[in-house]
């Protein structure tokens, strides 16, 4: 466990998110506030779900292994559902905020659209989720020790970093999908997000059989990415134009 | 508090650099005097609002309207524009405060996590005489409550003393007090801090180099803070001294006392700022009545200001230049463009300047800045630093407290924009911070640890 591992895992886990933050969020103060508020909402959901799990554990027999395992599974699922519930609450809050911004703006339109808010909220959720999963690991990576010396997987840090990265991305895309579903009253989009989240969290139960957790998560991420891209107004033509750097008519870059 | 009010409270040590009355030296801007005479009538209410406005631009804009009380016909349209400006600049102001608060917290947390000196128990301040080394929980709790009572009383006494000094115009005394406390912070505490950092990283430094470094740091700091200097350098110094002060508190306050003190000081802040006879409120009102800038050196100002101002702006010339500048800004400045005959307008632009030098454009720009008391910086950093020091090595707790404090600050600024009066900046943030500290440390940590040991992800 060296500085190399520390920096490597940090940048694997948070590099893309940092890029997203720097290029799309850092310039606009309103987006930064929405990001931090999103992180706060995720934090509150985690707090409540930890409370429930803590009470359940304290009320149960600590010797009973299978019960504890069952409680853990219950805790994870409940936490996922609560996160999505708070995402919905955050959506409601942002809707109200947009109405406020519209009312107070000069030209009757809000300085930020609900789609941008959805994206930023997703990044906020993702960053906080990733930070809570990864920061303690990174701090330990700086210290002495050997990974997997007791027979566990030696790839613990690396896979954790990759899992964190995929989760951050997934939260971003889920934010877009969720808010779109709420906006247009498409309940199946919302359910799809919840189901995907449950699937990703459930797949981590396969760990340390990483092929069972990382591969499905990345596939789900690709699906969610494509879906979010299409919902945000992207299309195959846009992508082609962007990749080929064409400038005929419409701008090749997708609107941020 | 989000005005400079909180500077003067929590004066734990006699030579605590918390308030400054540089106004003793800085003459009120002459160009405003012309505008001020006719508006004396509306002054009283204007001052009440201007006090709050002096620390953040939404309120400055609000003040503009309040001072317009003599011209009610403009009130309606100006209200709307004022609201626009409030929200338009609201997000920017929040970020202008997020950044320094974050920087201060990062400095404190980085120091706490790396330099062991600040987490070692090495005695206590005389303001917290009761030791917490007692075996029984009840005794420990009692001791921490007693410590808190003593600390808060010291703070109240200091604040009241300061208010009295200010009321009776003992500027020299206050001035000397502040100079002494900044000297101590900038030289002695920095010397100790540098010494500990060098020890931690096992870096040798000879005394001549040390003397040179400390001397330059301290001298430039004194000049920047108490006189003139580039805004960003001044901000950096204020952040550094807040961090140093917070580190001292983290080191010398015993554990339970620290938490109880944090809670008690938020309540005190709430009362001192909102109660009609609160010392801080009276302090600011007095300053407003005298039309003096209050404590310019010990408020963090995020205003975008020109560094060396023009001494006496030419009233004739500033009109058009102001307008062109305004036009460049946003094009909606019509109601704010100064005309020296417009007394109300000029009054809006005489809020608390952070620097004795004033140029019209400077203050115009400065209105759009926000000011936060250094006391707030210090206590936010104490909370996060204590979380970093005592949360069993858990970074999640520190992160949770950090986010909680930022959200509290955001909410406070929102309430400020809604109520347009002075609000204490400590209560909401500290409450959130405390709630999140205790809940994350006790509830979330076991959950996340269990998840991490099975490599589960939520």
XYZ file of C-alpha atoms in Angstrom:
714
model
C 0.000 0.000 0.000
C 1.822 2.963 -1.295
C 1.276 6.399 -2.615
C 0.862 4.860 -6.025
C -2.095 2.828 -4.855
C -3.537 5.848 -3.100
C -3.300 8.158 -6.083
C -4.266 5.483 -8.517
C -7.406 4.549 -6.652
C -8.305 8.165 -5.991
C -8.150 9.076 -9.620
C -9.888 5.945 -10.783
C -12.725 6.543 -8.389
C -13.004 10.310 -8.536
C -11.208 11.346 -11.708
C -14.209 11.337 -14.036
C -16.380 12.954 -11.395
C -13.752 15.623 -10.872
C -13.693 16.222 -14.589
C -17.454 16.517 -14.681
C -17.346 18.897 -11.766
C -14.604 21.096 -13.153
C -15.964 21.378 -16.631
C -19.658 21.605 -16.079
C -20.415 22.574 -12.523
C -17.610 24.618 -11.044
C -18.286 27.714 -13.105
C -21.866 28.263 -12.064
C -22.531 29.057 -8.412
C -26.103 27.892 -8.602
C -24.988 24.479 -9.767
C -22.479 24.191 -6.964
C -25.221 24.891 -4.462
C -27.470 22.297 -6.082
C -24.575 19.830 -5.970
C -23.965 20.340 -2.297
C -27.654 20.208 -1.506
C -27.852 16.943 -3.430
C -24.994 15.591 -1.378
C -26.826 16.692 1.737
C -30.004 14.896 0.716
C -28.074 11.713 0.068
C -26.443 12.086 3.443
C -29.782 12.452 5.197
C -31.098 9.351 3.464
C -28.029 7.438 4.576
C -28.498 8.684 8.101
C -32.065 7.494 8.295
C -31.302 4.114 6.801
C -28.350 3.650 9.155
C -30.629 4.506 12.033
C -33.073 1.801 11.025
C -30.319 -0.740 10.533
C -28.697 0.195 13.832
C -31.929 -0.219 15.728
C -32.560 -3.548 14.028
C -29.085 -4.787 14.864
C -29.248 -3.656 18.450
C -32.597 -5.341 18.862
C -31.360 -8.623 17.488
C -29.032 -11.310 18.650
C -25.458 -10.424 17.692
C -24.383 -14.078 17.725
C -26.784 -15.149 15.043
C -24.743 -14.891 11.847
C -27.472 -15.529 9.331
C -29.764 -13.066 11.050
C -27.079 -10.426 10.919
C -26.489 -11.183 7.265
C -30.203 -10.947 6.634
C -30.359 -7.654 8.474
C -27.492 -6.387 6.384
C -29.260 -7.285 3.170
C -32.365 -5.629 4.484
C -30.301 -2.602 5.430
C -28.828 -2.318 1.965
C -32.156 -2.638 0.194
C -33.857 -0.241 2.547
C -31.046 2.234 2.057
C -31.405 2.046 -1.707
C -35.144 2.627 -1.516
C -34.641 5.519 0.872
C -32.049 7.085 -1.432
C -34.495 7.010 -4.281
C -37.202 8.435 -2.039
C -34.903 11.304 -1.169
C -34.112 11.766 -4.812
C -37.802 12.248 -5.335
C -37.960 14.722 -2.463
C -35.048 16.587 -3.925
C -36.870 16.693 -7.236
C -39.835 18.280 -5.512
C -37.612 20.830 -3.837
C -35.876 21.722 -7.081
C -39.209 22.106 -8.829
C -40.230 24.637 -6.218
C -36.876 26.329 -6.553
C -37.303 26.645 -10.301
C -40.652 28.265 -9.818
C -39.024 30.704 -7.431
C -36.200 31.432 -9.822
C -38.619 31.991 -12.676
C -40.714 34.350 -10.612
C -37.693 36.373 -9.653
C -35.929 36.497 -12.958
C -36.013 39.418 -15.308
C -37.051 37.626 -18.432
C -39.362 35.016 -17.020
C -37.136 32.040 -17.518
C -35.056 30.293 -14.983
C -31.282 30.568 -15.183
C -31.068 26.813 -14.943
C -33.306 24.167 -16.413
C -34.686 21.121 -14.686
C -32.544 18.903 -16.884
C -29.384 20.648 -15.767
C -30.571 20.411 -12.209
C -31.205 16.706 -12.715
C -27.673 16.218 -13.933
C -26.143 18.224 -11.104
C -28.316 16.517 -8.504
C -27.198 13.166 -9.869
C -23.569 14.176 -9.624
C -24.170 15.406 -6.080
C -25.699 12.111 -5.036
C -22.958 10.198 -6.793
C -20.105 12.187 -5.317
C -21.377 11.849 -1.802
C -22.086 8.170 -2.249
C -18.648 7.617 -3.722
C -16.954 9.691 -1.063
C -18.591 7.794 1.753
C -17.650 4.489 0.170
C -14.123 5.352 -0.734
C -12.568 7.942 1.546
C -11.873 5.660 4.463
C -10.356 3.121 2.114
C -8.100 5.736 0.610
C -6.992 6.874 4.024
C -6.124 3.301 4.892
C -4.313 2.869 1.600
C -1.794 5.430 2.740
C -0.918 3.435 5.798
C 1.019 0.257 6.222
C -0.439 -3.119 5.458
C -0.802 -5.829 2.894
C -4.012 -6.257 1.015
C -5.632 -9.648 1.291
C -3.068 -11.132 3.621
C -5.756 -13.090 5.417
C -6.979 -14.719 2.266
C -9.299 -12.007 0.985
C -9.005 -10.658 -2.492
C -5.862 -8.749 -3.295
C -7.720 -6.511 -5.646
C -9.808 -4.949 -2.913
C -8.694 -1.377 -3.408
C -8.737 -1.499 -7.163
C -12.161 -3.020 -7.418
C -13.501 -0.649 -4.817
C -12.207 2.237 -6.885
C -13.820 0.921 -10.051
C -17.065 0.234 -8.246
C -17.072 3.746 -6.857
C -16.504 5.201 -10.295
C -19.327 3.252 -11.807
C -21.615 4.220 -8.961
C -20.886 7.896 -9.412
C -21.689 7.643 -13.090
C -24.777 5.620 -12.388
C -26.078 8.169 -9.914
C -25.558 10.894 -12.490
C -27.525 9.025 -15.119
C -30.161 7.929 -12.668
C -30.634 11.536 -11.689
C -31.350 12.471 -15.279
C -33.661 9.518 -15.827
C -35.485 9.971 -12.564
C -36.147 13.647 -12.994
C -37.224 13.086 -16.558
C -39.637 10.439 -15.397
C -40.989 12.736 -12.702
C -41.298 15.632 -15.129
C -43.188 13.707 -17.749
C -45.049 11.451 -15.371
C -43.452 8.335 -16.770
C -43.561 6.052 -13.813
C -41.845 3.262 -15.600
C -38.699 5.363 -15.876
C -38.742 5.910 -12.155
C -39.296 2.231 -11.479
C -36.510 1.387 -13.880
C -34.142 3.591 -11.915
C -35.131 2.006 -8.627
C -34.813 -1.484 -10.064
C -31.413 -0.673 -11.559
C -30.192 0.675 -8.260
C -31.402 -2.385 -6.420
C -29.757 -4.567 -9.063
C -26.416 -2.814 -8.756
C -26.443 -2.940 -4.981
C -27.606 -6.516 -5.080
C -24.846 -7.484 -7.455
C -22.276 -6.279 -4.958
C -23.327 -9.170 -2.788
C -21.343 -11.306 -5.217
C -18.159 -9.626 -4.074
C -15.361 -10.819 -4.010
C -16.517 -12.562 -7.159
C -15.942 -9.316 -8.970
C -17.104 -10.512 -12.333
C -20.535 -10.826 -10.792
C -20.667 -7.254 -9.580
C -18.456 -5.108 -11.753
C -19.471 -6.452 -15.131
C -23.234 -6.105 -14.650
C -22.718 -2.673 -13.097
C -20.745 -1.447 -16.066
C -23.275 -2.882 -18.488
C -26.062 -1.181 -16.582
C -24.055 2.012 -16.623
C -23.696 1.848 -20.395
C -27.430 1.285 -20.725
C -28.254 4.115 -18.386
C -25.791 6.357 -20.186
C -27.337 5.705 -23.568
C -30.843 6.160 -22.209
C -29.974 9.405 -20.428
C -28.246 10.665 -23.537
C -31.304 9.984 -25.632
C -33.574 11.584 -23.091
C -31.407 14.684 -22.970
C -31.876 15.265 -26.641
C -28.990 13.305 -27.951
C -29.242 11.121 -30.974
C -27.063 9.054 -33.195
C -26.722 11.996 -35.562
C -25.614 14.314 -32.784
C -23.058 11.825 -31.674
C -21.751 11.336 -35.163
C -21.513 15.036 -35.740
C -19.730 15.489 -32.463
C -17.255 12.737 -33.109
C -16.524 13.925 -36.588
C -16.408 17.526 -35.408
C -18.851 18.607 -38.041
C -20.328 22.025 -37.825
C -23.093 21.855 -40.352
C -26.107 23.697 -39.021
C -26.485 22.531 -35.476
C -23.573 22.717 -33.118
C -21.919 19.349 -32.717
C -21.590 19.591 -28.970
C -24.544 18.441 -26.926
C -25.987 21.252 -24.919
C -24.788 21.174 -21.380
C -23.288 35.754 12.459
C -23.255 36.585 8.905
C -22.692 40.161 9.654
C -19.588 41.235 11.364
C -21.410 40.943 14.621
C -20.048 37.652 15.538
C -16.588 39.019 15.460
C -16.913 40.690 18.740
C -18.415 37.870 20.633
C -16.535 34.812 21.669
C -13.599 36.813 22.834
C -12.021 34.202 24.884
C -8.769 35.864 25.554
C -8.138 39.444 26.391
C -5.967 39.883 23.423
C -8.169 38.046 21.050
C -8.209 39.624 17.732
C -11.803 39.695 16.962
C -12.927 43.194 16.492
C -11.273 46.101 15.035
C -12.306 49.649 14.827
C -10.153 50.890 12.076
C -12.838 53.434 11.530
C -10.945 55.489 14.056
C -8.489 56.229 11.339
C -10.634 56.108 8.332
C -12.616 59.194 7.663
C -16.025 58.730 6.259
C -16.059 59.095 2.579
C -16.403 62.788 1.881
C -18.286 62.243 -1.281
C -21.087 60.710 0.667
C -21.438 63.482 3.120
C -23.131 65.676 0.595
C -25.623 63.006 -0.059
C -26.131 62.186 3.551
C -27.387 65.477 4.912
C -30.789 65.490 3.277
C -31.418 61.927 4.133
C -30.988 62.377 7.854
C -34.704 62.087 8.238
C -34.856 58.542 7.043
C -31.655 57.691 8.771
C -32.892 55.904 11.811
C -34.708 53.118 10.057
C -32.181 53.191 7.313
C -29.489 52.587 9.833
C -31.223 49.686 11.354
C -31.350 48.053 8.015
C -28.022 49.335 6.863
C -26.363 47.676 9.759
C -27.394 44.378 8.374
C -26.780 45.492 4.891
C -23.227 46.331 5.592
C -22.345 42.757 5.529
C -23.939 41.387 2.491
C -25.052 42.878 -0.650
C -28.626 41.668 -0.723
C -29.084 43.664 2.376
C -27.138 46.502 0.991
C -29.568 46.550 -1.794
C -32.323 46.263 0.751
C -30.826 49.205 2.515
C -31.021 51.114 -0.662
C -34.698 50.647 -0.569
C -35.064 51.347 3.095
C -33.193 54.529 2.751
C -35.574 55.371 0.036
C -38.241 55.655 2.627
C -38.164 59.329 2.005
C -39.213 58.652 -1.541
C -42.044 56.167 -1.294
C -43.013 56.402 -4.897
C -39.897 54.578 -5.956
C -40.351 51.939 -3.312
C -42.538 49.685 -5.423
C -40.365 49.344 -8.479
C -37.245 49.250 -6.440
C -38.613 46.422 -4.324
C -38.907 44.232 -7.373
C -35.517 45.108 -8.665
C -34.146 44.583 -5.231
C -35.593 41.109 -5.128
C -34.105 40.334 -8.484
C -30.734 41.501 -7.425
C -31.049 39.523 -4.253
C -31.521 36.296 -6.027
C -29.347 37.092 -8.953
C -26.444 37.629 -6.691
C -27.602 35.206 -4.073
C -25.893 32.158 -5.507
C -22.676 34.001 -6.167
C -22.547 35.264 -2.608
C -23.110 31.838 -1.224
C -20.170 30.543 -3.205
C -18.099 33.543 -2.174
C -18.569 32.356 1.354
C -18.329 28.635 0.654
C -14.829 28.963 -0.714
C -13.139 30.638 2.269
C -15.043 28.529 4.779
C -13.980 25.400 2.900
C -10.383 26.583 2.719
C -10.274 27.301 6.426
C -11.735 23.905 7.219
C -9.307 22.170 4.876
C -6.360 23.867 6.578
C -7.647 22.876 9.999
C -8.457 19.283 9.058
C -5.158 18.821 7.235
C -3.284 20.090 10.264
C -5.259 17.986 12.701
C -4.756 14.849 10.683
C -1.049 15.330 10.202
C 0.374 17.330 13.094
C -0.123 15.385 16.265
C 0.549 18.361 18.492
C -2.957 19.675 18.075
C -4.609 16.498 19.203
C -2.415 15.948 22.227
C -3.816 16.808 25.589
C -1.559 19.401 27.088
C -3.440 21.289 29.666
C -6.440 23.483 29.385
C -7.205 27.132 29.049
C -7.915 29.011 32.223
C -11.382 29.618 30.851
C -12.162 25.940 31.168
C -10.732 25.111 34.558
C -12.670 21.951 35.272
C -10.954 18.829 34.155
C -12.768 16.093 32.309
C -10.627 13.293 33.625
C -13.226 12.150 36.084
C -14.341 8.530 36.027
C -18.048 9.081 36.285
C -20.133 10.259 33.369
C -22.281 12.539 35.481
C -19.282 14.317 36.936
C -17.781 14.741 33.509
C -20.977 16.170 32.154
C -21.237 18.531 35.080
C -17.670 19.697 34.578
C -18.204 20.351 30.916
C -21.352 22.334 31.623
C -19.493 24.391 34.213
C -16.679 24.995 31.753
C -19.203 26.153 29.213
C -20.835 28.519 31.654
C -17.497 30.070 32.495
C -16.478 30.372 28.844
C -19.734 31.916 27.762
C -19.680 34.360 30.653
C -16.195 35.413 29.680
C -17.410 35.970 26.147
C -20.422 37.953 27.258
C -18.323 40.114 29.547
C -15.794 40.783 26.808
C -18.470 41.665 24.328
C -20.232 44.002 26.693
C -16.907 45.590 27.582
C -16.168 46.094 23.930
C -19.562 47.601 23.287
C -19.072 49.993 26.190
C -15.656 50.974 24.950
C -17.054 51.608 21.552
C -19.997 53.548 22.906
C -17.751 55.808 24.905
C -15.424 56.254 21.975
C -12.346 54.712 23.519
C -11.050 53.981 20.082
C -7.433 54.012 21.023
C -7.927 51.350 23.624
C -9.793 49.089 21.251
C -7.291 49.769 18.565
C -4.442 48.826 20.832
C -6.246 45.713 22.004
C -6.764 44.565 18.467
C -3.240 45.277 17.386
C -1.971 43.303 20.341
C -4.160 40.342 19.582
C -3.263 40.266 15.895
C 0.382 40.495 16.856
C -0.023 37.489 19.072
C -1.863 35.500 16.437
C 0.382 36.415 13.595
C 3.663 35.959 15.357
C 3.399 33.700 18.358
C 0.795 31.243 17.122
C 2.358 31.105 13.700
C 5.736 30.404 15.264
C 4.279 27.546 17.284
C 2.401 26.209 14.262
C 5.450 26.353 12.039
C 7.518 24.688 14.713
C 5.081 21.814 15.026
C 4.767 21.347 11.290
C 8.527 21.265 10.913
C 8.742 18.749 13.724
C 6.114 16.548 12.134
C 7.883 16.400 8.818
C 11.304 16.336 10.414
C 12.528 19.337 8.490
C 15.340 21.357 9.953
C 15.227 25.109 9.862
C 17.832 27.399 11.310
C 16.890 30.318 13.458
C 17.851 33.107 11.007
C 15.633 31.610 8.326
C 12.878 31.089 10.842
C 13.145 34.662 12.010
C 13.039 35.926 8.442
C 10.036 33.838 7.544
C 8.041 34.650 10.655
C 8.947 38.302 10.547
C 7.882 38.694 6.952
C 4.724 36.690 7.404
C 3.708 38.609 10.479
C 4.602 42.054 9.229
C 2.836 41.638 5.922
C -0.112 40.179 7.785
C -0.362 43.154 10.120
C -0.234 45.544 7.220
C -2.736 43.625 5.145
C -5.196 43.177 7.907
C -5.021 46.520 9.611
C -4.113 48.830 6.824
C -4.072 48.278 3.113
C -3.268 45.347 0.994
C -4.446 43.269 -1.911
C -7.849 41.857 -1.156
C -6.898 38.283 -1.761
C -3.871 38.534 0.461
C -6.019 39.994 3.186
C -8.529 37.205 2.740
C -5.753 34.627 2.892
C -4.423 36.103 6.103
C -7.855 36.201 7.683
C -8.399 32.584 6.771
C -5.028 31.668 8.236
C -5.580 33.437 11.517
C -9.038 31.908 11.819
C -7.509 28.505 11.248
C -4.804 29.166 13.852
C -7.362 30.286 16.376
C -9.538 27.253 15.671
C -6.531 24.971 16.146
C -5.842 26.551 19.522
C -9.408 25.863 20.560
C -9.303 22.320 19.314
C -6.145 21.689 21.274
C -7.098 23.280 24.521
C -10.791 22.622 24.857
C -11.559 19.296 26.480
C -13.817 17.042 24.462
C -17.217 17.280 25.994
C -16.716 20.922 26.886
C -16.007 21.686 23.250
C -19.315 20.271 22.089
C -21.311 21.930 24.830
C -19.533 25.214 24.168
C -20.340 24.979 20.474
C -23.984 24.473 21.283
C -24.039 27.237 23.866
C -22.314 29.716 21.644
C -24.844 29.233 18.869
C -27.599 30.000 21.343
C -25.683 33.019 22.572
C -25.156 34.176 19.008
C -28.834 33.834 18.319
C -29.719 35.911 21.339
C -27.001 38.502 20.957
C -27.984 39.247 17.407
C -31.734 39.008 17.491
C -32.643 40.358 20.913
C -33.232 44.083 20.985
C -30.762 44.626 23.791
C -28.208 42.194 22.476
C -24.673 43.549 22.719
C -23.853 42.851 19.124
C -26.963 44.498 17.882
C -26.260 47.576 19.946
C -22.717 47.645 18.723
C -23.714 47.710 15.120
C -26.464 50.215 15.660
C -24.033 52.542 17.359
C -21.633 52.180 14.499
C -24.348 52.866 12.032
C -25.487 55.940 13.892
C -21.998 57.274 13.813
C -21.723 56.270 10.219
C -18.463 54.537 10.774
C -17.252 51.331 9.318
C -17.299 48.676 11.933
C -14.446 46.288 12.491
C -13.171 46.311 8.987
C -10.103 44.317 9.746
C -11.793 41.393 11.381
C -14.523 40.661 8.983
C -13.867 38.465 6.082
C -14.858 40.428 3.051
C -15.278 38.758 -0.252
C -15.889 41.952 -2.138
C -14.134 42.449 -5.349
C -12.301 45.589 -4.551
C -9.581 47.559 -6.110
C -6.552 47.388 -3.998
C -5.304 50.890 -3.718
C -8.192 53.187 -3.887
C -8.430 56.680 -5.055
C -8.290 59.010 -2.159
C -11.058 61.399 -2.933
C -13.183 60.476 -5.826
C -14.129 63.377 -7.898
C -17.844 63.685 -7.503
C -18.289 65.173 -10.905
C -16.294 62.546 -12.678
C -17.596 59.569 -10.887
C -21.105 59.881 -12.148
C -20.487 58.967 -15.740
C -17.716 56.520 -14.988
C -19.998 54.811 -12.551
C -22.664 54.552 -15.114
C -20.461 53.123 -17.764
C -19.174 50.631 -15.304
C -22.692 49.769 -14.343
C -23.683 49.386 -17.910
C -20.856 47.025 -18.391
C -22.028 45.035 -15.445
C -25.580 44.321 -16.130
C -27.471 47.108 -17.647
C -30.006 47.206 -14.936
C -28.165 49.606 -12.778
C -30.284 52.581 -13.634
C -31.817 52.785 -10.264
C -28.452 52.469 -8.699
C -26.447 54.847 -10.738
C -25.339 57.603 -8.558
C -26.148 61.109 -9.073
C -24.646 63.175 -6.420
C -27.891 64.955 -6.001
C -29.578 61.704 -5.259
C -29.111 61.497 -1.570
C -30.814 58.195 -1.054
C -28.711 56.494 -3.609
C -25.508 57.772 -2.201
C -26.568 56.669 1.174
C -26.933 53.139 -0.041
C -23.421 53.242 -1.108
C -22.011 54.172 2.188
C -22.166 50.836 3.853
C -19.301 49.503 5.841
C -16.220 49.696 3.722
C -13.642 47.170 4.573
C -10.855 49.446 3.704
C -10.443 52.988 4.827
C -9.717 53.974 1.287
C -12.780 54.368 -0.727
C -13.459 55.002 -4.260
C -16.910 55.029 -5.607
C -16.389 52.132 -7.878
C -14.791 50.242 -5.087
C -17.754 50.535 -2.862
C -20.078 49.789 -5.666
C -18.211 46.600 -6.274
C -17.928 45.991 -2.586
C -21.647 46.044 -2.153
C -21.785 42.949 -4.166
C -19.443 41.231 -1.850
C -20.393 39.453 1.278
C -18.957 39.721 4.709
C -18.794 37.029 7.305
C -17.466 37.384 10.791
C -14.246 35.636 11.664
C -15.905 34.122 14.710
C -18.073 32.089 12.386
C -15.038 30.817 10.517
C -13.434 29.868 13.764
C -16.342 27.937 15.178
C -17.116 26.149 11.951
C -13.514 25.046 11.792
C -13.560 24.024 15.449
C -16.517 21.790 14.779
C -15.021 20.142 11.738
C -11.598 19.935 13.340
C -12.967 18.320 16.470
C -14.857 15.877 14.256
C -11.623 15.053 12.473
C -9.724 14.730 15.716
C -12.110 12.657 17.743
C -14.215 10.614 15.372
C -12.123 7.498 15.678
C -10.186 8.180 12.523
C -13.278 8.250 10.442
C -13.266 10.574 7.474
C -16.950 10.134 6.817
C -17.811 12.062 9.949
C -15.602 14.949 8.933
C -17.131 14.979 5.474
C -20.649 14.839 6.861
C -19.985 17.757 9.222
C -18.460 19.713 6.374
C -21.489 19.263 4.143
C -23.818 20.003 7.045
C -22.064 23.271 7.826
C -22.111 24.360 4.204
C -25.787 23.623 3.916
C -26.414 25.523 7.161
C -24.555 28.484 5.726
C -26.582 28.261 2.546
C -29.824 28.192 4.501
C -28.714 31.111 6.624
C -28.007 33.141 3.520
C -31.365 32.166 2.125
C -33.096 33.303 5.283
C -31.093 36.463 5.075
C -32.371 37.145 1.596
C -35.895 36.475 2.802
C -35.878 38.431 6.034
C -33.367 41.089 5.103
C -32.143 41.629 8.587
C -29.131 40.607 10.547
C -29.011 36.934 11.200
C -26.564 34.929 13.232
C -24.560 32.567 11.060
C -23.749 30.073 13.786
C -27.013 28.495 14.939
C -28.202 26.681 11.849
C -24.777 25.484 10.739
C -23.636 24.430 14.182
C -26.907 22.617 14.852
C -26.645 20.720 11.602
C -22.983 20.078 12.260
C -23.596 18.731 15.747
C -26.518 16.573 14.651
C -24.534 15.125 11.802
C -21.437 14.619 13.889
C -23.165 12.586 16.543
C -25.380 10.664 14.195
C -22.643 9.881 11.687
C -20.224 8.863 14.365
C -22.661 6.593 16.141
C -25.066 5.376 13.479
C -23.548 5.691 10.047
C -20.056 4.592 10.941
C -20.949 1.055 12.045
C -23.190 0.670 9.016
C -20.569 1.847 6.545
C -17.864 -0.191 8.245
C -19.953 -3.323 7.977
C -20.703 -2.583 4.346
C -17.035 -1.963 3.610
C -15.935 -5.164 5.251
C -18.251 -7.108 2.951
C -17.528 -4.768 0.060
C -21.173 -3.964 -0.390
C -22.295 -0.816 -2.067
C -25.378 1.175 -1.555
